Coordinates of C-alpha atoms and ligand atoms in Angstrom, one line a residue:
X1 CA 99.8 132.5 128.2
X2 CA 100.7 132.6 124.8
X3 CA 100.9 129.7 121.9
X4 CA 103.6 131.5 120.1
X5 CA 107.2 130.4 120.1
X6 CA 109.7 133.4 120.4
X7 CA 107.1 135.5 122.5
X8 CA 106.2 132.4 125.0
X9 CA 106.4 133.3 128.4
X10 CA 105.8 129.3 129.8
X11 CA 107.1 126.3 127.6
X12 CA 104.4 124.6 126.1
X13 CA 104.1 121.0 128.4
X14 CA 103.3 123.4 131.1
X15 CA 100.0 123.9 129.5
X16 CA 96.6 122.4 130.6
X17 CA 93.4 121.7 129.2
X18 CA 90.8 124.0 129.9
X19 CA 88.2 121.0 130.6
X20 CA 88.5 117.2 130.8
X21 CA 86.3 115.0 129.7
X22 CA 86.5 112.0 130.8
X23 CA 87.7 109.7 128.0
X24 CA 87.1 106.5 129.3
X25 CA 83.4 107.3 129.6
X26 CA 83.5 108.0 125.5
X27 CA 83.0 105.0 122.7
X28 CA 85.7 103.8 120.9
X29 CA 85.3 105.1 117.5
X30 CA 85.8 103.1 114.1
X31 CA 86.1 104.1 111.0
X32 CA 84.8 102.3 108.3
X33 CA 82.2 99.4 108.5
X34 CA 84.3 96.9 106.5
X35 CA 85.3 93.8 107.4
X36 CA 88.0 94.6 109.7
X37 CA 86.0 97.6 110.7
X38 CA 83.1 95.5 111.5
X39 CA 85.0 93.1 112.9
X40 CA 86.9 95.7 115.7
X41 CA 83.0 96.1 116.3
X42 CA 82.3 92.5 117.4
X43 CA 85.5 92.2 119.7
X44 CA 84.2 95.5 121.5
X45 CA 80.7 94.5 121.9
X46 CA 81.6 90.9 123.2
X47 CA 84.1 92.6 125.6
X48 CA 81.1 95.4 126.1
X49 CA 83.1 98.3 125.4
X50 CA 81.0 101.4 123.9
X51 CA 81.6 101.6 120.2
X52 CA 80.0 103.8 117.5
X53 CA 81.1 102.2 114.0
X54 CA 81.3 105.7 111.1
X55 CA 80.6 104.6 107.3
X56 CA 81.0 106.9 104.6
X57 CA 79.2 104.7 102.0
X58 CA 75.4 104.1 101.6
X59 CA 75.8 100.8 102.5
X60 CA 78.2 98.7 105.1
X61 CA 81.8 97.6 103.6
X62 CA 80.7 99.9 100.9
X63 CA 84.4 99.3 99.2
X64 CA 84.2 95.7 98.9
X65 CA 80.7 96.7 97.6
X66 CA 82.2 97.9 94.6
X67 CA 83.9 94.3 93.9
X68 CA 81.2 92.8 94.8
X69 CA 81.2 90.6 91.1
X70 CA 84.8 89.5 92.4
X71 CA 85.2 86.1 93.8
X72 CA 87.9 86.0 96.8
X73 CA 90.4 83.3 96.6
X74 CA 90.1 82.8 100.3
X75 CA 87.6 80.3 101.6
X76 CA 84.5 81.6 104.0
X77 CA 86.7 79.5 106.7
X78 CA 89.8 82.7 106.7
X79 CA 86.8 85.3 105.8
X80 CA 84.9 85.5 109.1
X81 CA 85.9 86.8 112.3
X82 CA 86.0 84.9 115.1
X83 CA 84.3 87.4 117.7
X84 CA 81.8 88.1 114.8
X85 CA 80.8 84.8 114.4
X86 CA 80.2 83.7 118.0
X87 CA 77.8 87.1 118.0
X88 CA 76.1 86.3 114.5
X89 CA 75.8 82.3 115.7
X90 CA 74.2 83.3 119.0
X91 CA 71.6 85.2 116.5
X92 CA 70.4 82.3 114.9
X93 CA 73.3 82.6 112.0
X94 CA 74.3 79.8 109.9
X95 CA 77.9 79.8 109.2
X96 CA 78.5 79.3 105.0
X97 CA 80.3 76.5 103.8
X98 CA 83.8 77.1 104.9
X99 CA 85.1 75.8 102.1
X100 CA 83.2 78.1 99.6
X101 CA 84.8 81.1 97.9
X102 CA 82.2 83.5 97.8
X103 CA 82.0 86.8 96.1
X104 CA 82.4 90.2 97.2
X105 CA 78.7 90.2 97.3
X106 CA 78.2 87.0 99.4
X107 CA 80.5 88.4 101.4
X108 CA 78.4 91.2 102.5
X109 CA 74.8 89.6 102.4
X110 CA 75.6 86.1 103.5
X111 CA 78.1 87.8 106.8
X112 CA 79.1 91.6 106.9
X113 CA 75.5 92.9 106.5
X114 CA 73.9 90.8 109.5
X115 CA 77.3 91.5 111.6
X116 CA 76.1 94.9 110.8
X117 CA 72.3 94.5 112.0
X118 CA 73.3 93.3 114.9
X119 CA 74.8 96.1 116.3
X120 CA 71.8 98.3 115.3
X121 CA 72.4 102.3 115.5
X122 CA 76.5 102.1 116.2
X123 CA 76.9 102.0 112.6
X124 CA 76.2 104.7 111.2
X125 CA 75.9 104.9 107.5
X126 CA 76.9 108.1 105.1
X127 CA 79.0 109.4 107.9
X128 CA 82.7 110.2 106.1
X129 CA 85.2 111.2 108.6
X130 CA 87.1 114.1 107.4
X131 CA 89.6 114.7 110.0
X132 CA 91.1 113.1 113.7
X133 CA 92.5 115.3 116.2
X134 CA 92.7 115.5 120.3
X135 CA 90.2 117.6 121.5
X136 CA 92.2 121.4 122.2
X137 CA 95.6 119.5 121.1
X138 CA 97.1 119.8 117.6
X139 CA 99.9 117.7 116.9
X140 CA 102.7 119.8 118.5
X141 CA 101.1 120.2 122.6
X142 CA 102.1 117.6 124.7
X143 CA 101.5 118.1 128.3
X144 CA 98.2 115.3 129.2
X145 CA 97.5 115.1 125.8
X146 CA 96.8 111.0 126.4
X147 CA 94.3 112.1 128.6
X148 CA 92.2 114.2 126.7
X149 CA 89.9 112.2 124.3
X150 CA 90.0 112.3 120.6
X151 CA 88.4 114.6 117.8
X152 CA 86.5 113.0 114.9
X153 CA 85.4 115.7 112.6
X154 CA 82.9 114.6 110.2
X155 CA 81.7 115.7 106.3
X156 CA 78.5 117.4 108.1
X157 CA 80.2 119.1 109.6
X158 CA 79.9 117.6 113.2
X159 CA 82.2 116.8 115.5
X160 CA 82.2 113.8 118.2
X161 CA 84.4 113.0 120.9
X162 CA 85.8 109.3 121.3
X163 CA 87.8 107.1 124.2
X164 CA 90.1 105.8 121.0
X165 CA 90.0 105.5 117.3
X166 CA 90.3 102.5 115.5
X167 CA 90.7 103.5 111.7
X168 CA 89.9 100.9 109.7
X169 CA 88.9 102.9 106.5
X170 CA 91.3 101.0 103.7
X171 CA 93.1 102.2 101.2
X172 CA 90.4 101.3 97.9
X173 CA 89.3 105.0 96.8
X174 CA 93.1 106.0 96.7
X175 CA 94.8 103.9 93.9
X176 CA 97.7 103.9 92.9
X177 CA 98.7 106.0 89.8
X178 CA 99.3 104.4 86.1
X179 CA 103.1 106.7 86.0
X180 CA 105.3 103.7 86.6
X181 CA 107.5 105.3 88.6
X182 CA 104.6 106.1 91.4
X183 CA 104.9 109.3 89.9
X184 CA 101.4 109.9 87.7
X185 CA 102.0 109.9 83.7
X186 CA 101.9 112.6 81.8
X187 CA 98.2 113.1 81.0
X188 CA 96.9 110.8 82.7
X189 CA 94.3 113.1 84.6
X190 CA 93.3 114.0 81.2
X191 CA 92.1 110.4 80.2
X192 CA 88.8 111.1 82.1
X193 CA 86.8 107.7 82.0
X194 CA 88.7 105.9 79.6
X195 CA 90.9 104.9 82.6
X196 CA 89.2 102.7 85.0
X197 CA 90.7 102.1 88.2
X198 CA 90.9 98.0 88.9
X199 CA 88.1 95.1 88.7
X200 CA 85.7 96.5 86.3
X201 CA 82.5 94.6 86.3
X202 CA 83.8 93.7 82.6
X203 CA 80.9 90.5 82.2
X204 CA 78.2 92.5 83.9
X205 CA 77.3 96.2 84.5
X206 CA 80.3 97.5 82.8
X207 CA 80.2 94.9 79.8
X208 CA 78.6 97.6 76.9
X209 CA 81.9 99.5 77.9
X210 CA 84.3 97.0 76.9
X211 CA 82.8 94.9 74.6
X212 CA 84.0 94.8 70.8
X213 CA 86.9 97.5 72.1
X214 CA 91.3 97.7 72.6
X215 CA 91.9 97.2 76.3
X216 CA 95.1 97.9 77.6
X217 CA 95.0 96.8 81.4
X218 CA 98.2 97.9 83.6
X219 CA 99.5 95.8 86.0
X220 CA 100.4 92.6 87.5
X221 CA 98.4 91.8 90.2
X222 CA 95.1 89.3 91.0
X223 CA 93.1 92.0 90.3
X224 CA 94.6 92.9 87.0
X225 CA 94.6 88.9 86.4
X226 CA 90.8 89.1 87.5
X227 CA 90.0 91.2 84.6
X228 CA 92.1 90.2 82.0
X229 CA 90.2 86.5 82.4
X230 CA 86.8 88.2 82.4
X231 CA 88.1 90.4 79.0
X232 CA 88.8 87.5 77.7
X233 CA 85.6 85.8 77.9
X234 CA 84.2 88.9 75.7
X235 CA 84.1 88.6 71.8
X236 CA 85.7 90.6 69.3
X237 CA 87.4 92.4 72.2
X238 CA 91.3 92.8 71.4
X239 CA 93.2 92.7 75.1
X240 CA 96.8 94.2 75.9
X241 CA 98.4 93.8 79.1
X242 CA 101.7 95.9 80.3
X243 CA 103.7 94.9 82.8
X244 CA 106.9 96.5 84.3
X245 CA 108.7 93.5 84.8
X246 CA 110.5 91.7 82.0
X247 CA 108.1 88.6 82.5
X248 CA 105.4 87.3 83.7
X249 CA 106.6 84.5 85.6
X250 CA 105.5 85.5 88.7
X251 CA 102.3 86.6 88.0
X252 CA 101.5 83.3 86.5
X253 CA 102.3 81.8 90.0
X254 CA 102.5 78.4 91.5
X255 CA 99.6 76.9 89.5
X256 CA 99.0 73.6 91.2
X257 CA 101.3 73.8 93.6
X258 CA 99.7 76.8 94.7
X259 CA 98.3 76.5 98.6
X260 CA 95.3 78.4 97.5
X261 CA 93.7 76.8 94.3
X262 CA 92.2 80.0 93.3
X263 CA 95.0 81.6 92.9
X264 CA 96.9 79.0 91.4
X265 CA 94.2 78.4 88.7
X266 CA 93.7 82.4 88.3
X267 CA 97.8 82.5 86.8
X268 CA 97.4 78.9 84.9
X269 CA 94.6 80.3 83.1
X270 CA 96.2 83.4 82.1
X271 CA 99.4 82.2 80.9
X272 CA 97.5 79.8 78.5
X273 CA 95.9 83.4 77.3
X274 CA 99.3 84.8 76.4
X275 CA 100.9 82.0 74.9
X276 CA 97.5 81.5 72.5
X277 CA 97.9 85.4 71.4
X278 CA 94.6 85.6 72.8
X279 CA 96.0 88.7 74.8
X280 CA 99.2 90.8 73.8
X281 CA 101.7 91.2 76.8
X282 CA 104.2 93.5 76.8
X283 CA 106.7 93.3 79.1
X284 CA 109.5 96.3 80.1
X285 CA 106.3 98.5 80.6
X286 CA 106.9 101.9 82.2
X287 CA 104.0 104.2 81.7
X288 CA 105.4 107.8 81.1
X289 CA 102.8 110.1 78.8
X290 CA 99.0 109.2 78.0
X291 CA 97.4 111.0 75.6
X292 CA 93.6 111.0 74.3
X293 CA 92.9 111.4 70.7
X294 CA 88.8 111.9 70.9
X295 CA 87.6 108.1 72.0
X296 CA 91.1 106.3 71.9
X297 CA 94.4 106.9 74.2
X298 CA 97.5 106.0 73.5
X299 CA 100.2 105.2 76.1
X300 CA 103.7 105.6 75.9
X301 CA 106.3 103.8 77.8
X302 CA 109.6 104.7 78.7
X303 CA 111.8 102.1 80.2
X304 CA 114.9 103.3 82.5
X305 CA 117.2 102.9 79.8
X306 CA 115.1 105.5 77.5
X307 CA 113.9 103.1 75.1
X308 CA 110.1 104.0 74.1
X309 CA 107.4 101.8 73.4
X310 CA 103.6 102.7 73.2
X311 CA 100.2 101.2 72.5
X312 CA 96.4 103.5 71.1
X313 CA 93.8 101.6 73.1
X314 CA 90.0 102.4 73.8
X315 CA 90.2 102.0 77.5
X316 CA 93.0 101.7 80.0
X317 CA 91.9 99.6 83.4
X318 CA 94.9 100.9 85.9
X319 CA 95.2 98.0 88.3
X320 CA 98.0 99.2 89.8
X321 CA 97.5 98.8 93.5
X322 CA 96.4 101.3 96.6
X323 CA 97.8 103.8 98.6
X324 CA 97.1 104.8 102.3
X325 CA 96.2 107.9 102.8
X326 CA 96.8 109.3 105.9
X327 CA 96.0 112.9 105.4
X328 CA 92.8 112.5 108.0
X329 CA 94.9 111.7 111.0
X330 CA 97.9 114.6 110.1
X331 CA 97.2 116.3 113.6
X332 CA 98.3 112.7 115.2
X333 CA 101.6 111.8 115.9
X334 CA 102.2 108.7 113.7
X335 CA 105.0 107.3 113.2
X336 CA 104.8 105.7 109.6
X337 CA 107.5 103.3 107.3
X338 CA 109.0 105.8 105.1
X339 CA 108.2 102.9 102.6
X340 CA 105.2 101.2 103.2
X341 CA 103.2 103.4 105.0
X342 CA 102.4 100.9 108.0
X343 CA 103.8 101.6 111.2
X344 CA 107.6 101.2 111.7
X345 CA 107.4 98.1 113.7
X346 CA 105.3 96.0 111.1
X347 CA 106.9 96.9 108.2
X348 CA 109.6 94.3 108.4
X349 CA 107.0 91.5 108.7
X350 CA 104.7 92.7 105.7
X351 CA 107.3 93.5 103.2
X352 CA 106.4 92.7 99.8
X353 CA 110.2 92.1 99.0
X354 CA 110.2 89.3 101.8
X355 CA 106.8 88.1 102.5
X356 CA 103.5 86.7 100.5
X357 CA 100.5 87.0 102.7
X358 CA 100.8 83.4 104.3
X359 CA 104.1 84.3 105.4
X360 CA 103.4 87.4 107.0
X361 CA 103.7 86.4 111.0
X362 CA 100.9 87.4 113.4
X363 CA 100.6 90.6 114.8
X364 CA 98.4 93.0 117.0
X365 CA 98.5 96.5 119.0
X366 CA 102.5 96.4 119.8
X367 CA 103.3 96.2 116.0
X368 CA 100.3 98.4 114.8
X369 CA 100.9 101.4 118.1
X370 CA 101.6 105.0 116.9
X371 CA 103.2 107.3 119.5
X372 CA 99.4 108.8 119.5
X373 CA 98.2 106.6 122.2
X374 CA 94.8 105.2 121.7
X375 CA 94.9 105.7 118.2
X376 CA 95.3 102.5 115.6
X377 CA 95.1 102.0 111.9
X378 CA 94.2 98.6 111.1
X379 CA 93.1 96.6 108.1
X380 CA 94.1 97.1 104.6
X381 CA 94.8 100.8 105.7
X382 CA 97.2 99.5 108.1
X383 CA 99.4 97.8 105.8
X384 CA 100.2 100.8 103.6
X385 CA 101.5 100.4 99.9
X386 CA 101.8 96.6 100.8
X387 CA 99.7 94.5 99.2
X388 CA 100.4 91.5 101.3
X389 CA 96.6 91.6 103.4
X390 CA 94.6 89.2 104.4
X391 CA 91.1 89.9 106.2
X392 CA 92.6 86.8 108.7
X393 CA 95.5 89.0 109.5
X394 CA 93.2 91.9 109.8
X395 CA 90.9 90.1 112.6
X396 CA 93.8 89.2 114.7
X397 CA 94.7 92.7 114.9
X398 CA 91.7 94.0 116.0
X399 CA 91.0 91.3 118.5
X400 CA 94.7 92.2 120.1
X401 CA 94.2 96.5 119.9
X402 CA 90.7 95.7 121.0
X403 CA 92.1 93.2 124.0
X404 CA 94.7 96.3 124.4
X405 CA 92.1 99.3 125.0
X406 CA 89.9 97.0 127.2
X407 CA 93.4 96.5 129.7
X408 CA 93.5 93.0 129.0
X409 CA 97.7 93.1 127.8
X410 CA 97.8 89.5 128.1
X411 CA 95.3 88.4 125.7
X412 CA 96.0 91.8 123.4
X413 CA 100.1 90.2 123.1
X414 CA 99.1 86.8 122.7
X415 CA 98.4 87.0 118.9
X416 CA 98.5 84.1 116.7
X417 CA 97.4 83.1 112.9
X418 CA 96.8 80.1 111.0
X419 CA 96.9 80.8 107.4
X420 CA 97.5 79.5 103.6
X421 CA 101.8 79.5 102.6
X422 CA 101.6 80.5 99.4
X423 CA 104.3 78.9 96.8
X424 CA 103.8 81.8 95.0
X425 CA 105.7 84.4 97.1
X426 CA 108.7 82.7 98.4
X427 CA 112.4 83.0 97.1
X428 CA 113.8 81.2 94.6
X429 CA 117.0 80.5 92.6
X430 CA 115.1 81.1 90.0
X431 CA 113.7 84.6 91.1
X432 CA 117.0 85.9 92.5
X433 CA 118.7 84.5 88.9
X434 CA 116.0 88.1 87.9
X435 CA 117.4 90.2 89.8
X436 CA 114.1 91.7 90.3
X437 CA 113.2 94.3 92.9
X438 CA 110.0 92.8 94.2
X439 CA 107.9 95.4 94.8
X440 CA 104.6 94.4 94.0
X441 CA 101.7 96.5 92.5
X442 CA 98.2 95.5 92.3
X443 CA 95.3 94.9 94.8
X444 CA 95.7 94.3 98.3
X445 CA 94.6 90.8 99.0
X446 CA 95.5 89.4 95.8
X447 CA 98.7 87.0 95.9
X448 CA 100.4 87.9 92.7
X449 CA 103.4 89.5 92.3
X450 CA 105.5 92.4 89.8
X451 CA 108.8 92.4 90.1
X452 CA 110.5 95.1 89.3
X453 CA 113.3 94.9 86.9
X454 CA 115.3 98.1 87.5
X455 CA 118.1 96.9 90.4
X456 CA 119.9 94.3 91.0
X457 CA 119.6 93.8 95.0
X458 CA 121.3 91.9 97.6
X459 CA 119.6 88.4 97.7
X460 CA 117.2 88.7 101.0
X461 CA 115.4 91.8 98.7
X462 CA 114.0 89.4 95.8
X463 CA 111.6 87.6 97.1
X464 CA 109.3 89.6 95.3
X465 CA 105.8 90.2 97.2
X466 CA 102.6 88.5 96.6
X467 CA 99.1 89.7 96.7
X468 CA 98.9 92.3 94.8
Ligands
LIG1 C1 89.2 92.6 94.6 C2 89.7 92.2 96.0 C3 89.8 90.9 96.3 C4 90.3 90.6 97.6 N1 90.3 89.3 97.9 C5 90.7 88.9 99.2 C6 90.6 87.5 99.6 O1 90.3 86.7 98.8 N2 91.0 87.2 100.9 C7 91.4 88.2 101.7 O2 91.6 87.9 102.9 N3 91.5 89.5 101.4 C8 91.1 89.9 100.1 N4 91.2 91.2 99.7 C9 92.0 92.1 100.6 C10 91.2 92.7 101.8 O3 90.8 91.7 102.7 C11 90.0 93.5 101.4 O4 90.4 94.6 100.7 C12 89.2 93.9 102.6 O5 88.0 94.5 102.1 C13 89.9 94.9 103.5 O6 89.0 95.2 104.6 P1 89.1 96.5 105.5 O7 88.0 96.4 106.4 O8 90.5 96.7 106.0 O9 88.9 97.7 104.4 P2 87.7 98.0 103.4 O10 87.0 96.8 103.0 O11 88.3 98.8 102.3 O12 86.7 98.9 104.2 C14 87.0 100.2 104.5 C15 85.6 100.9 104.7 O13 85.9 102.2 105.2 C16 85.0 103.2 104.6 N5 85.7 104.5 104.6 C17 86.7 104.9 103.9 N6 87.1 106.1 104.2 C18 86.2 106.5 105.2 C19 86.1 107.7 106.0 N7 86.9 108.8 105.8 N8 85.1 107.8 106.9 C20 84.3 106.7 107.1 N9 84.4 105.6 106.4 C21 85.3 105.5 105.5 C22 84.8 102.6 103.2 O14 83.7 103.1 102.6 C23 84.8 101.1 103.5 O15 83.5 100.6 103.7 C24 90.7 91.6 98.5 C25 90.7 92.9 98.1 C26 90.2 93.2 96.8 C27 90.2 94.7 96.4

């Protein structure tokens, strides 16, 4: 029978797989060892479901890895899975102090490296996945295709078979671009290592690079807030910060009101910065060209109305947020937010425009299903371009997707969260009186907004997001 379209002699769904293998005698692959990867690991080993964990990096949660001189603004208490710790504490694991805001670094030694040990040989370490499919299906053939297990493709070029996928890989090694309108600014592949994507180890491994230099850091998230602070502890270092909106209000957040003192501290201190002149803001900042000139770059901005402005630095730090990328999964039938990214269903409740991460309402498998069954993004990946992501929100979705492979639907739709309100991210008079677009850039997990100030919307769109 042939595959073709005008010569087929049989439609398509009459089709059947040559040879079936059972699925539900396969592990359930995840992808990515970080947090939420790890996590989806504990839920399936407590409910003893076969699991193999795939890394890419050297290391486990080898992305937070590269933060690791980044204190979190959420306390141990949000940063630990539930499932996870009930496996570690049987181990002989002492919980940290739930209070405590560790670092990157803590996080991985002091929790996500002996969640890791425990589960031996199903993580495997420098194991990149390069591509999902259904084994004999591509993304058209539909006849049994839920019954035919998956395709994981990996860098090695080997290829294993799994039961379902759970792809929780994150979004950190594709940021955003510096072009303000997502669009990437002319030149700006040309800049080589003068740009630095976000959180630059500016007070430790990367200090030689900074020190005594012109910084120009873009964006208006925690992490760019992260490194401005830490620029600012450098001498003789001369710091610019450009931001799109036409203030930095909302970056500055809720200071002492805010419900997670981190944060709130992180925008007090940076707003006494800028009004000191210790660093320059410019505001109205729309990246459009860079240029190098041998060790210096200069960046020019073009606003929507055409009016230029531009600044020569040594180094540009982009912190300008993540992207998903999906590309791995294209022979899958997903069903993305032509937006956000995230699935259709759960874009309404992470919206940047409407939601800060303590808003965002619980969730699990109904809101994170594609129409490839078995298969689920979760995470950081799962949210898309929104930078509204909390680890907390992450281990209720794997506990529910995990409840939901394992047949139990009643524990899998019973999903609930307890977490930080933020009064950073909600609406205001005063916010709507900006008729700011709210889209926020920077990283995922932080809980600071950028506005945008190109539209004027209806009143439900300004809420403006919040970690990133
Ligand atoms: C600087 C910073 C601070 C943050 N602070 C907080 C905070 O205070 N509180 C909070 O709740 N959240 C915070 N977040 C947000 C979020 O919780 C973290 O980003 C968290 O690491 C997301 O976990 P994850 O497991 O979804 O993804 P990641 O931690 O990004 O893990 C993804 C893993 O997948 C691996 N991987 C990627 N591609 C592949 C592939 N093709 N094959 C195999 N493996 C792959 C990566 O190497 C990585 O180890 C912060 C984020 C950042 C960047």
């Amino acid at each position: 029978m042939s595959d073709g379209c005008c010569g087929t002699t049989a439609p398509l769904e009459a089709e059947q797989p040559m040879s079936r293998i059972e699925a539900g005698e396969l592990p359930v692959v995840v992808i990515g060892a970080g947090p939420v990867g790890l996590a989806a690991a504990g839920n399936l080993a407590e409910r003893g479901l076969d699991f193999l964990v795939l890394e890419a990096g050297e290391q486990v949660a080898a992305s937070v890895a590269q933060w690791g001189h980044v204190r979190v603004f959420s306390p141990w208490r949000f940063n630990i899975d539930a499932a996870a710790k009930r496996l570690l504490e049987a181990d002989g694991w002492s919980e940290p102090d739930p209070e405590w805001l560790p670092t990157g670094a803590e996080l991985i030694t002091d929790y996500l490296a002996p969640l890791a040990k425990l589960f031996g040989d199903k993580v495997r370490l420098s194991t990149k996945v390069t591509a999902i499919s259904r084994l004999g299906y591509d993304r058209v053939r539909t006849s049994g295709r839920e019954d035919v297990p998956f395709l994981i493709r990996l860098d090695g070029g080997e290829e294993l078979p799994a039961r379902a996928i759970i792809d929780a890989s994150g979004t950190y090694f594709t940021p955003n671009v510096l072009g303000a309108s997502g669009l990437p600014a002319y030149g700006e592949g040309e800049a080589g290592e003068l740009v630095d994507h976000a959180l630059p180890d500016v007070l430790g491994a990367d200090r030689e690079i900074y020190e005594g230099k012109h910084t120009l850091v873009v964006g208006a998230g925690h992490s760019a807030a992260t490194t401005l602070l830490a620029l600012a502890q450098l001498d003789d270092t001369q710091i610019t910060w450009a931001i799109r909106a036409g203030s930095a209000s909302r970056t500055y957040g809720g200071g002492a009101a805010d419900a997670l003192p981190a944060r709130g501290a992180l925008g007090t201190r940076l707003r006494a910065h800028v009004d000191s002149g210790r660093i320059q803001l410019l505001t109205g900042f729309f990246a459009h060209s860079v240029t190098r000139r041998g060790d210096q770059v200069s960046v020019v901005s073009r606003d929507p109305s055409g009016a230029e402005q531009s600044v020569t630095v040594d180094r540009i730090v982009a912190a300008t947020g993540y992207r998903p990328d999906h590309s791995i999964a294209s022979e899958l039938r997903l069903d993305l937010d032509p937006i956000l990214g995230s699935t259709r269903q759960l874009a309404p409740l992470i919206d940047p425009n409407q939601h800060s991460c303590g808003t965002v309402p619980a969730h699990g498998v109904d809101e994170l299903a594609h129409p490839e069954p078995g298969y689920y993004a979760v995470g950081v990946k799962s949210y898309g371009r929104a930078p509204t992501f909390l680890m907390a929100t992450g281990y209720e979705q794997v506990r529910s997707v995990v409840a939901a492979i394992a047949g139990d639907w009643e524990a899998a739709r019973d999903v609930q969260l307890d977490l930080p309100e933020t009064g950073v991210c909600s609406s205001n008079l005063a916010e709507a009186q900006e008729q700011r677009v709210g889209l926020a850039t920077g990283i995922s997990g932080g809980l600071l907004a950028t506005p945008l100030p190109l539209a004027t919307v209806g009143a439900s769109s300004d809420g403006g997001g919040c970690c990133g």
